[in-house]
PDB file of C-alpha atoms in Angstrom:
ATOM      1  CA  UNK E   1      10.920   3.759 -62.634  1.00 91.00           C
ATOM      2  CA  UNK E   2      11.758   5.396 -59.251  1.00 95.00           C
ATOM      3  CA  UNK E   3       9.115   6.025 -56.711  1.00 96.00           C
ATOM      4  CA  UNK E   4       9.306   7.842 -53.396  1.00 96.00           C
ATOM      5  CA  UNK E   5       7.579   6.167 -50.465  1.00 98.00           C
ATOM      6  CA  UNK E   6       6.185   7.878 -47.358  1.00 98.00           C
ATOM      7  CA  UNK E   7       9.479   7.297 -45.478  1.00 97.00           C
ATOM      8  CA  UNK E   8      11.223   9.228 -48.266  1.00 97.00           C
ATOM      9  CA  UNK E   9      12.939   6.068 -49.500  1.00 97.00           C
ATOM     10  CA  UNK E  10      13.423   5.511 -53.199  1.00 96.00           C
ATOM     11  CA  UNK E  11      11.800   2.387 -54.616  1.00 97.00           C
ATOM     12  CA  UNK E  12      12.897   1.134 -58.030  1.00 96.00           C
ATOM     13  CA  UNK E  13      10.363  -0.747 -60.217  1.00 96.00           C
ATOM     14  CA  UNK E  14      11.467  -1.716 -63.759  1.00 93.00           C
ATOM     15  CA  UNK E  15       7.837  -2.455 -64.706  1.00 94.00           C
ATOM     16  CA  UNK E  16       4.381  -2.379 -63.161  1.00 95.00           C
ATOM     17  CA  UNK E  17       4.294  -5.170 -60.507  1.00 98.00           C
ATOM     18  CA  UNK E  18       2.764  -8.508 -61.280  1.00 97.00           C
ATOM     19  CA  UNK E  19       3.403 -10.286 -57.923  1.00 98.00           C
ATOM     20  CA  UNK E  20       2.589  -8.211 -54.914  1.00 98.00           C
ATOM     21  CA  UNK E  21       2.868  -9.070 -51.211  1.00 98.00           C
ATOM     22  CA  UNK E  22       0.895  -6.774 -48.760  1.00 98.00           C
ATOM     23  CA  UNK E  23       1.948  -6.660 -45.142  1.00 98.00           C
ATOM     24  CA  UNK E  24      -0.888  -4.423 -43.923  1.00 98.00           C
ATOM     25  CA  UNK E  25      -4.647  -5.348 -43.711  1.00 98.00           C
ATOM     26  CA  UNK E  26      -5.991  -1.963 -44.742  1.00 98.00           C
ATOM     27  CA  UNK E  27      -3.669  -1.705 -47.721  1.00 98.00           C
ATOM     28  CA  UNK E  28      -4.540  -5.272 -48.778  1.00 98.00           C
ATOM     29  CA  UNK E  29      -8.201  -4.268 -48.979  1.00 98.00           C
ATOM     30  CA  UNK E  30      -7.205  -1.093 -50.896  1.00 98.00           C
ATOM     31  CA  UNK E  31      -5.273  -3.313 -53.500  1.00 98.00           C
ATOM     32  CA  UNK E  32      -8.279  -5.380 -54.085  1.00 98.00           C
ATOM     33  CA  UNK E  33     -10.488  -2.249 -54.435  1.00 98.00           C
ATOM     34  CA  UNK E  34      -8.116  -0.863 -57.150  1.00 98.00           C
ATOM     35  CA  UNK E  35      -8.752  -4.080 -59.136  1.00 98.00           C
ATOM     36  CA  UNK E  36      -5.298  -5.687 -58.425  1.00 98.00           C
ATOM     37  CA  UNK E  37      -6.604  -8.875 -56.952  1.00 97.00           C
ATOM     38  CA  UNK E  38      -4.993 -11.061 -59.619  1.00 97.00           C
ATOM     39  CA  UNK E  39      -1.592  -9.542 -58.906  1.00 98.00           C
ATOM     40  CA  UNK E  40      -1.702 -10.055 -55.067  1.00 98.00           C
ATOM     41  CA  UNK E  41       0.221 -13.253 -54.222  1.00 98.00           C
ATOM     42  CA  UNK E  42       0.668 -12.953 -50.492  1.00 98.00           C
ATOM     43  CA  UNK E  43      -1.007 -11.268 -47.464  1.00 98.00           C
ATOM     44  CA  UNK E  44      -0.775 -11.451 -43.683  1.00 98.00           C
ATOM     45  CA  UNK E  45      -3.027 -13.601 -41.448  1.00 97.00           C
ATOM     46  CA  UNK E  46      -4.737 -10.410 -40.277  1.00 97.00           C
ATOM     47  CA  UNK E  47      -5.731  -9.452 -43.835  1.00 97.00           C
ATOM     48  CA  UNK E  48      -9.438 -10.305 -43.554  1.00 97.00           C
ATOM     49  CA  UNK E  49     -11.059  -7.941 -46.157  1.00 97.00           C
ATOM     50  CA  UNK E  50     -12.405  -8.634 -48.759  1.00 97.00           C
ATOM     51  CA  UNK E  51     -13.210 -11.863 -47.006  1.00 95.00           C
ATOM     52  CA  UNK E  52     -13.723 -14.331 -49.809  1.00 95.00           C
ATOM     53  CA  UNK E  53     -10.771 -13.000 -51.975  1.00 96.00           C
ATOM     54  CA  UNK E  54      -8.121 -12.986 -49.193  1.00 97.00           C
ATOM     55  CA  UNK E  55      -8.922 -16.624 -48.340  1.00 95.00           C
ATOM     56  CA  UNK E  56      -7.424 -17.674 -51.657  1.00 95.00           C
ATOM     57  CA  UNK E  57      -4.146 -15.871 -51.032  1.00 98.00           C
ATOM     58  CA  UNK E  58      -0.978 -17.288 -49.473  1.00 98.00           C
ATOM     59  CA  UNK E  59      -0.424 -16.252 -45.823  1.00 98.00           C
ATOM     60  CA  UNK E  60       3.055 -14.880 -45.129  1.00 98.00           C
ATOM     61  CA  UNK E  61       2.728 -14.712 -41.322  1.00 98.00           C
ATOM     62  CA  UNK E  62       1.715 -11.755 -39.225  1.00 97.00           C
ATOM     63  CA  UNK E  63       2.273  -8.038 -39.503  1.00 98.00           C
ATOM     64  CA  UNK E  64       5.250  -8.183 -37.006  1.00 97.00           C
ATOM     65  CA  UNK E  65       6.576 -11.780 -37.735  1.00 97.00           C
ATOM     66  CA  UNK E  66       7.047 -12.517 -41.455  1.00 98.00           C
ATOM     67  CA  UNK E  67       7.707 -15.975 -42.854  1.00 98.00           C
ATOM     68  CA  UNK E  68      10.614 -15.170 -45.031  1.00 98.00           C
ATOM     69  CA  UNK E  69      10.682 -18.653 -46.571  1.00 98.00           C
ATOM     70  CA  UNK E  70       7.088 -18.392 -47.794  1.00 98.00           C
ATOM     71  CA  UNK E  71       7.750 -14.820 -49.246  1.00 98.00           C
ATOM     72  CA  UNK E  72      10.804 -16.125 -51.016  1.00 98.00           C
ATOM     73  CA  UNK E  73       8.684 -18.866 -52.540  1.00 98.00           C
ATOM     74  CA  UNK E  74       6.218 -16.237 -53.781  1.00 98.00           C
ATOM     75  CA  UNK E  75       9.012 -14.234 -55.478  1.00 97.00           C
ATOM     76  CA  UNK E  76       7.248 -10.840 -55.208  1.00 98.00           C
ATOM     77  CA  UNK E  77       8.306  -7.916 -57.491  1.00 97.00           C
ATOM     78  CA  UNK E  78       6.719  -5.447 -54.965  1.00 98.00           C
ATOM     79  CA  UNK E  79       6.064  -5.609 -51.234  1.00 98.00           C
ATOM     80  CA  UNK E  80       3.838  -2.937 -49.596  1.00 98.00           C
ATOM     81  CA  UNK E  81       4.155  -2.280 -45.832  1.00 98.00           C
ATOM     82  CA  UNK E  82       3.669   0.401 -43.227  1.00 98.00           C
ATOM     83  CA  UNK E  83       6.146   1.948 -40.697  1.00 97.00           C
ATOM     84  CA  UNK E  84       3.949   1.490 -37.678  1.00 95.00           C
ATOM     85  CA  UNK E  85       2.251  -1.829 -38.359  1.00 96.00           C
ATOM     86  CA  UNK E  86       5.313  -3.744 -39.518  1.00 98.00           C
ATOM     87  CA  UNK E  87       8.670  -4.308 -37.713  1.00 98.00           C
ATOM     88  CA  UNK E  88      11.822  -2.634 -38.765  1.00 97.00           C
ATOM     89  CA  UNK E  89      14.130  -5.623 -38.640  1.00 98.00           C
ATOM     90  CA  UNK E  90      11.770  -7.631 -40.903  1.00 98.00           C
ATOM     91  CA  UNK E  91      11.253  -4.788 -43.410  1.00 98.00           C
ATOM     92  CA  UNK E  92      15.056  -4.276 -43.578  1.00 98.00           C
ATOM     93  CA  UNK E  93      15.649  -7.899 -44.208  1.00 98.00           C
ATOM     94  CA  UNK E  94      13.007  -7.879 -47.117  1.00 98.00           C
ATOM     95  CA  UNK E  95      14.548  -4.800 -48.635  1.00 97.00           C
ATOM     96  CA  UNK E  96      17.731  -6.636 -49.309  1.00 97.00           C
ATOM     97  CA  UNK E  97      15.983  -8.717 -51.790  1.00 97.00           C
ATOM     98  CA  UNK E  98      12.760  -7.019 -53.011  1.00 98.00           C
ATOM     99  CA  UNK E  99      11.387  -3.513 -53.684  1.00 98.00           C
ATOM    100  CA  UNK E 100       9.555  -2.577 -50.563  1.00 98.00           C
ATOM    101  CA  UNK E 101       7.169   0.501 -50.629  1.00 98.00           C
ATOM    102  CA  UNK E 102       6.375   1.860 -47.109  1.00 98.00           C
ATOM    103  CA  UNK E 103       3.458   4.070 -45.859  1.00 98.00           C
ATOM    104  CA  UNK E 104       3.558   6.286 -42.971  1.00 98.00           C
ATOM    105  CA  UNK E 105       0.045   7.521 -41.922  1.00 98.00           C
ATOM    106  CA  UNK E 106      -0.974  10.100 -39.324  1.00 97.00           C
ATOM    107  CA  UNK E 107      -3.830  11.781 -41.066  1.00 98.00           C
ATOM    108  CA  UNK E 108      -6.447  11.699 -43.809  1.00 98.00           C
ATOM    109  CA  UNK E 109      -4.185  13.726 -46.099  1.00 98.00           C
ATOM    110  CA  UNK E 110      -1.481  10.966 -45.498  1.00 98.00           C
ATOM    111  CA  UNK E 111      -4.015   8.325 -46.563  1.00 98.00           C
ATOM    112  CA  UNK E 112      -4.991  10.184 -49.679  1.00 98.00           C
ATOM    113  CA  UNK E 113      -1.346  10.414 -50.634  1.00 98.00           C
ATOM    114  CA  UNK E 114      -0.773   6.762 -49.870  1.00 98.00           C
ATOM    115  CA  UNK E 115      -3.791   5.704 -52.074  1.00 98.00           C
ATOM    116  CA  UNK E 116      -2.647   7.850 -55.064  1.00 98.00           C
ATOM    117  CA  UNK E 117       0.957   6.630 -54.648  1.00 98.00           C
ATOM    118  CA  UNK E 118       0.015   2.957 -54.496  1.00 98.00           C
ATOM    119  CA  UNK E 119      -2.189   3.577 -57.561  1.00 98.00           C
ATOM    120  CA  UNK E 120       0.755   5.111 -59.379  1.00 97.00           C
ATOM    121  CA  UNK E 121       3.219   2.312 -58.689  1.00 96.00           C
ATOM    122  CA  UNK E 122       0.768  -0.415 -59.448  1.00 97.00           C
ATOM    123  CA  UNK E 123      -0.529   1.147 -62.675  1.00 96.00           C
ATOM    124  CA  UNK E 124      -4.005   1.703 -61.155  1.00 97.00           C
ATOM    125  CA  UNK E 125      -3.828   5.529 -60.776  1.00 97.00           C
ATOM    126  CA  UNK E 126      -7.322   6.132 -62.253  1.00 98.00           C
ATOM    127  CA  UNK E 127      -9.303   4.011 -59.791  1.00 98.00           C
ATOM    128  CA  UNK E 128      -7.036   5.348 -56.970  1.00 98.00           C
ATOM    129  CA  UNK E 129      -7.804   8.915 -57.925  1.00 98.00           C
ATOM    130  CA  UNK E 130     -11.466   8.268 -58.208  1.00 98.00           C
ATOM    131  CA  UNK E 131     -11.408   6.661 -54.575  1.00 98.00           C
ATOM    132  CA  UNK E 132      -9.587   9.648 -53.168  1.00 98.00           C
ATOM    133  CA  UNK E 133     -12.050  12.059 -54.811  1.00 98.00           C
ATOM    134  CA  UNK E 134     -15.006  10.151 -53.380  1.00 98.00           C
ATOM    135  CA  UNK E 135     -13.493   9.949 -49.913  1.00 98.00           C
ATOM    136  CA  UNK E 136     -12.706  13.665 -49.872  1.00 98.00           C
ATOM    137  CA  UNK E 137     -16.281  14.427 -50.798  1.00 98.00           C
ATOM    138  CA  UNK E 138     -17.536  12.118 -48.011  1.00 98.00           C
ATOM    139  CA  UNK E 139     -15.304  13.530 -45.346  1.00 98.00           C
ATOM    140  CA  UNK E 140     -16.232  17.073 -46.260  1.00 98.00           C
ATOM    141  CA  UNK E 141     -19.633  16.151 -44.940  1.00 97.00           C
ATOM    142  CA  UNK E 142     -18.218  15.088 -41.532  1.00 98.00           C
ATOM    143  CA  UNK E 143     -18.582  18.193 -39.252  1.00 97.00           C
ATOM    144  CA  UNK E 144     -17.198  18.148 -35.638  1.00 97.00           C
ATOM    145  CA  UNK E 145     -19.571  18.280 -32.802  1.00 97.00           C
ATOM    146  CA  UNK E 146     -19.597  21.626 -31.056  1.00 95.00           C
ATOM    147  CA  UNK E 147     -18.708  22.037 -28.308  1.00 96.00           C
ATOM    148  CA  UNK E 148     -16.082  19.318 -28.499  1.00 97.00           C
ATOM    149  CA  UNK E 149     -16.666  16.318 -26.178  1.00 98.00           C
ATOM    150  CA  UNK E 150     -13.774  15.323 -23.930  1.00 98.00           C
ATOM    151  CA  UNK E 151     -13.075  11.634 -24.998  1.00 98.00           C
ATOM    152  CA  UNK E 152     -10.856   8.638 -24.161  1.00 98.00           C
ATOM    153  CA  UNK E 153     -10.350   5.883 -26.779  1.00 98.00           C
ATOM    154  CA  UNK E 154      -9.047   2.485 -25.679  1.00 98.00           C
ATOM    155  CA  UNK E 155      -7.488  -0.228 -27.791  1.00 98.00           C
ATOM    156  CA  UNK E 156      -6.277  -2.732 -25.087  1.00 98.00           C
ATOM    157  CA  UNK E 157      -7.144  -4.243 -21.702  1.00 97.00           C
ATOM    158  CA  UNK E 158      -4.746  -5.648 -18.990  1.00 96.00           C
ATOM    159  CA  UNK E 159      -3.084  -3.117 -19.138  1.00 97.00           C
ATOM    160  CA  UNK E 160      -5.471  -0.485 -20.337  1.00 98.00           C
ATOM    161  CA  UNK E 161      -3.964   1.093 -23.449  1.00 98.00           C
ATOM    162  CA  UNK E 162      -5.389   4.177 -24.953  1.00 98.00           C
ATOM    163  CA  UNK E 163      -4.900   6.560 -27.995  1.00 98.00           C
ATOM    164  CA  UNK E 164      -2.426   9.330 -27.393  1.00 97.00           C
ATOM    165  CA  UNK E 165      -1.202  11.887 -29.940  1.00 95.00           C
ATOM    166  CA  UNK E 166       0.437  11.655 -33.380  1.00 91.00           C
ATOM    167  CA  UNK E 167      -1.602   8.766 -34.905  1.00 95.00           C
ATOM    168  CA  UNK E 168      -4.595   8.198 -37.248  1.00 97.00           C
ATOM    169  CA  UNK E 169      -7.147   7.450 -34.655  1.00 98.00           C
ATOM    170  CA  UNK E 170      -6.441  10.666 -32.739  1.00 98.00           C
ATOM    171  CA  UNK E 171      -6.673  12.590 -36.010  1.00 98.00           C
ATOM    172  CA  UNK E 172     -10.231  11.002 -36.710  1.00 98.00           C
ATOM    173  CA  UNK E 173     -11.325  11.639 -33.106  1.00 98.00           C
ATOM    174  CA  UNK E 174     -10.439  15.395 -33.672  1.00 97.00           C
ATOM    175  CA  UNK E 175     -12.392  15.456 -36.990  1.00 97.00           C
ATOM    176  CA  UNK E 176     -15.437  14.175 -35.249  1.00 98.00           C
ATOM    177  CA  UNK E 177     -15.069  16.796 -32.423  1.00 98.00           C
ATOM    178  CA  UNK E 178     -14.120  14.266 -29.893  1.00 98.00           C
ATOM    179  CA  UNK E 179     -11.386  15.953 -27.895  1.00 98.00           C
ATOM    180  CA  UNK E 180      -8.826  13.400 -26.910  1.00 98.00           C
ATOM    181  CA  UNK E 181      -8.157  13.728 -23.160  1.00 98.00           C
ATOM    182  CA  UNK E 182      -5.168  11.509 -23.601  1.00 97.00           C
ATOM    183  CA  UNK E 183      -3.731  13.549 -26.428  1.00 95.00           C
ATOM    184  CA  UNK E 184      -0.840  14.886 -24.371  1.00 94.00           C
ATOM    185  CA  UNK E 185       0.509  11.434 -23.887  1.00 94.00           C
ATOM    186  CA  UNK E 186       2.656   9.291 -26.306  1.00 91.00           C
ATOM    187  CA  UNK E 187       0.977   7.554 -29.259  1.00 92.00           C
ATOM    188  CA  UNK E 188      -0.312   4.432 -27.440  1.00 96.00           C
ATOM    189  CA  UNK E 189      -0.014   5.026 -23.662  1.00 97.00           C
ATOM    190  CA  UNK E 190      -0.660   2.726 -20.804  1.00 97.00           C
ATOM    191  CA  UNK E 191      -3.402   4.339 -18.813  1.00 97.00           C
ATOM    192  CA  UNK E 192      -4.073   3.603 -15.130  1.00 97.00           C
ATOM    193  CA  UNK E 193      -7.639   3.799 -13.568  1.00 97.00           C
ATOM    194  CA  UNK E 194      -6.372   6.928 -11.612  1.00 97.00           C
ATOM    195  CA  UNK E 195      -5.165   8.635 -14.739  1.00 97.00           C
ATOM    196  CA  UNK E 196      -8.465   7.956 -16.522  1.00 98.00           C
ATOM    197  CA  UNK E 197     -10.415   9.232 -13.635  1.00 97.00           C
ATOM    198  CA  UNK E 198      -8.275  12.337 -13.370  1.00 97.00           C
ATOM    199  CA  UNK E 199      -8.668  12.977 -17.271  1.00 97.00           C
ATOM    200  CA  UNK E 200     -12.470  13.029 -16.586  1.00 97.00           C
ATOM    201  CA  UNK E 201     -13.700  12.162 -20.091  1.00 98.00           C
ATOM    202  CA  UNK E 202     -17.319  12.632 -20.888  1.00 98.00           C
ATOM    203  CA  UNK E 203     -17.151   9.906 -23.544  1.00 98.00           C
ATOM    204  CA  UNK E 204     -15.112   6.651 -23.433  1.00 98.00           C
ATOM    205  CA  UNK E 205     -14.826   4.641 -26.678  1.00 98.00           C
ATOM    206  CA  UNK E 206     -13.826   0.981 -26.549  1.00 98.00           C
ATOM    207  CA  UNK E 207     -12.436  -0.294 -29.816  1.00 98.00           C
ATOM    208  CA  UNK E 208     -13.407  -3.708 -31.290  1.00 97.00           C
ATOM    209  CA  UNK E 209      -9.684  -4.085 -32.295  1.00 95.00           C
ATOM    210  CA  UNK E 210      -6.906  -4.978 -31.610  1.00 95.00           C
ATOM    211  CA  UNK E 211      -8.415  -5.931 -28.180  1.00 97.00           C
ATOM    212  CA  UNK E 212     -11.939  -7.152 -28.882  1.00 97.00           C
ATOM    213  CA  UNK E 213     -13.843  -4.981 -26.353  1.00 98.00           C
ATOM    214  CA  UNK E 214     -17.502  -6.018 -25.957  1.00 96.00           C
ATOM    215  CA  UNK E 215     -20.522  -4.710 -24.076  1.00 94.00           C
ATOM    216  CA  UNK E 216     -19.510  -6.700 -20.985  1.00 95.00           C
ATOM    217  CA  UNK E 217     -16.424  -4.515 -20.499  1.00 97.00           C
ATOM    218  CA  UNK E 218     -18.487  -1.367 -20.085  1.00 97.00           C
ATOM    219  CA  UNK E 219     -19.059  -1.957 -16.502  1.00 97.00           C
ATOM    220  CA  UNK E 220     -15.289  -1.753 -15.683  1.00 96.00           C
ATOM    221  CA  UNK E 221     -15.050   1.654 -17.223  1.00 98.00           C
ATOM    222  CA  UNK E 222     -18.271   2.793 -15.622  1.00 97.00           C
ATOM    223  CA  UNK E 223     -16.821   1.996 -12.269  1.00 97.00           C
ATOM    224  CA  UNK E 224     -13.881   4.302 -12.971  1.00 97.00           C
ATOM    225  CA  UNK E 225     -15.807   7.068 -14.714  1.00 98.00           C
ATOM    226  CA  UNK E 226     -19.477   6.796 -13.604  1.00 97.00           C
ATOM    227  CA  UNK E 227     -20.484  10.097 -15.281  1.00 96.00           C
ATOM    228  CA  UNK E 228     -19.074   9.158 -18.804  1.00 98.00           C
ATOM    229  CA  UNK E 229     -20.938   7.811 -21.759  1.00 98.00           C
ATOM    230  CA  UNK E 230     -19.201   4.497 -22.753  1.00 98.00           C
ATOM    231  CA  UNK E 231     -19.560   2.892 -26.089  1.00 98.00           C
ATOM    232  CA  UNK E 232     -18.015  -0.007 -27.975  1.00 98.00           C
ATOM    233  CA  UNK E 233     -17.008   1.106 -31.469  1.00 98.00           C
ATOM    234  CA  UNK E 234     -15.863  -0.487 -34.713  1.00 98.00           C
ATOM    235  CA  UNK E 235     -12.154  -0.151 -34.606  1.00 97.00           C
ATOM    236  CA  UNK E 236     -11.702  -0.743 -38.408  1.00 97.00           C
ATOM    237  CA  UNK E 237     -13.717   2.431 -39.084  1.00 98.00           C
ATOM    238  CA  UNK E 238     -11.410   4.378 -36.911  1.00 98.00           C
ATOM    239  CA  UNK E 239      -7.977   2.882 -37.850  1.00 97.00           C
ATOM    240  CA  UNK E 240      -8.064   1.453 -41.349  1.00 97.00           C
ATOM    241  CA  UNK E 241      -6.832   4.018 -43.678  1.00 98.00           C
ATOM    242  CA  UNK E 242      -7.476   2.408 -47.076  1.00 97.00           C
ATOM    243  CA  UNK E 243     -10.644   1.766 -49.017  1.00 98.00           C
ATOM    244  CA  UNK E 244     -12.528   0.893 -45.677  1.00 98.00           C
ATOM    245  CA  UNK E 245     -12.792   4.582 -45.188  1.00 98.00           C
ATOM    246  CA  UNK E 246     -15.733   4.345 -47.490  1.00 98.00           C
ATOM    247  CA  UNK E 247     -17.719   3.108 -44.676  1.00 97.00           C
ATOM    248  CA  UNK E 248     -16.459   5.542 -42.024  1.00 98.00           C
ATOM    249  CA  UNK E 249     -18.300   8.762 -42.539  1.00 98.00           C
ATOM    250  CA  UNK E 250     -21.851   7.372 -42.209  1.00 98.00           C
ATOM    251  CA  UNK E 251     -20.721   5.413 -39.057  1.00 98.00           C
ATOM    252  CA  UNK E 252     -19.016   8.361 -37.484  1.00 98.00           C
ATOM    253  CA  UNK E 253     -22.004  10.620 -38.087  1.00 98.00           C
ATOM    254  CA  UNK E 254     -24.316   8.023 -36.510  1.00 98.00           C
ATOM    255  CA  UNK E 255     -21.925   7.845 -33.534  1.00 98.00           C
ATOM    256  CA  UNK E 256     -21.967  11.638 -33.187  1.00 98.00           C
ATOM    257  CA  UNK E 257     -25.755  11.546 -33.177  1.00 97.00           C
ATOM    258  CA  UNK E 258     -25.934   8.740 -30.552  1.00 96.00           C
ATOM    259  CA  UNK E 259     -23.536  10.610 -28.306  1.00 95.00           C
ATOM    260  CA  UNK E 260     -25.383  13.912 -28.714  1.00 92.00           C
ATOM    261  CA  UNK E 261     -28.561  12.275 -27.805  1.00 80.00           C
TER     262      UNK E 261
END
């Protein structure tokens, strides 16, 4: 059968896959959620959910440095990756030998489409559709705060890197009513203290990943923007676009309430 991935590439699968390698943590968790755990043969070292199940799976390197020898030993009949999280040269090398299905996620609608497509190509469409239906119902309950709160979201330190436009985190910020003051910048811009001060956010969110921001880092940002509320947030619940989204709405609603006081 021929399947179209989210990069508009055709992927040919003669039969439902029995040996899957996942190159993306959030999509690995999704595959387990869809009941495909026994078909997953390889995951990245960053694939940490579900904790006990991923421990037993062969690690194929990182999301941006694959161990091709290990992947060859696993002989996958399907590899699932993501345009942003994986690296082009590595994906192109894998495509020469294996069917590689790629996601490309900017919004919740993209994530719904990805889940259903993954369900279709792995012969797990029913649980995928049930998951999407449940998530749509949950996110229908997430109402943006009004008026919108000027917000900056940071993912890295030394140098400071924030969330610009055209990415999934920016989309979720908007859904919450957190107006991204860095939204006019490229997807993941470096941001100087002067730029941040000039952007004048009322709320600064420090992500727990990929840089592990902690409470001790709040003082740095308070020195730059003394008037802003500053909070450390769970980065997985802002950036993982698979079944982890089942935990996002209650968390985001609590965050909205905490910010509104």
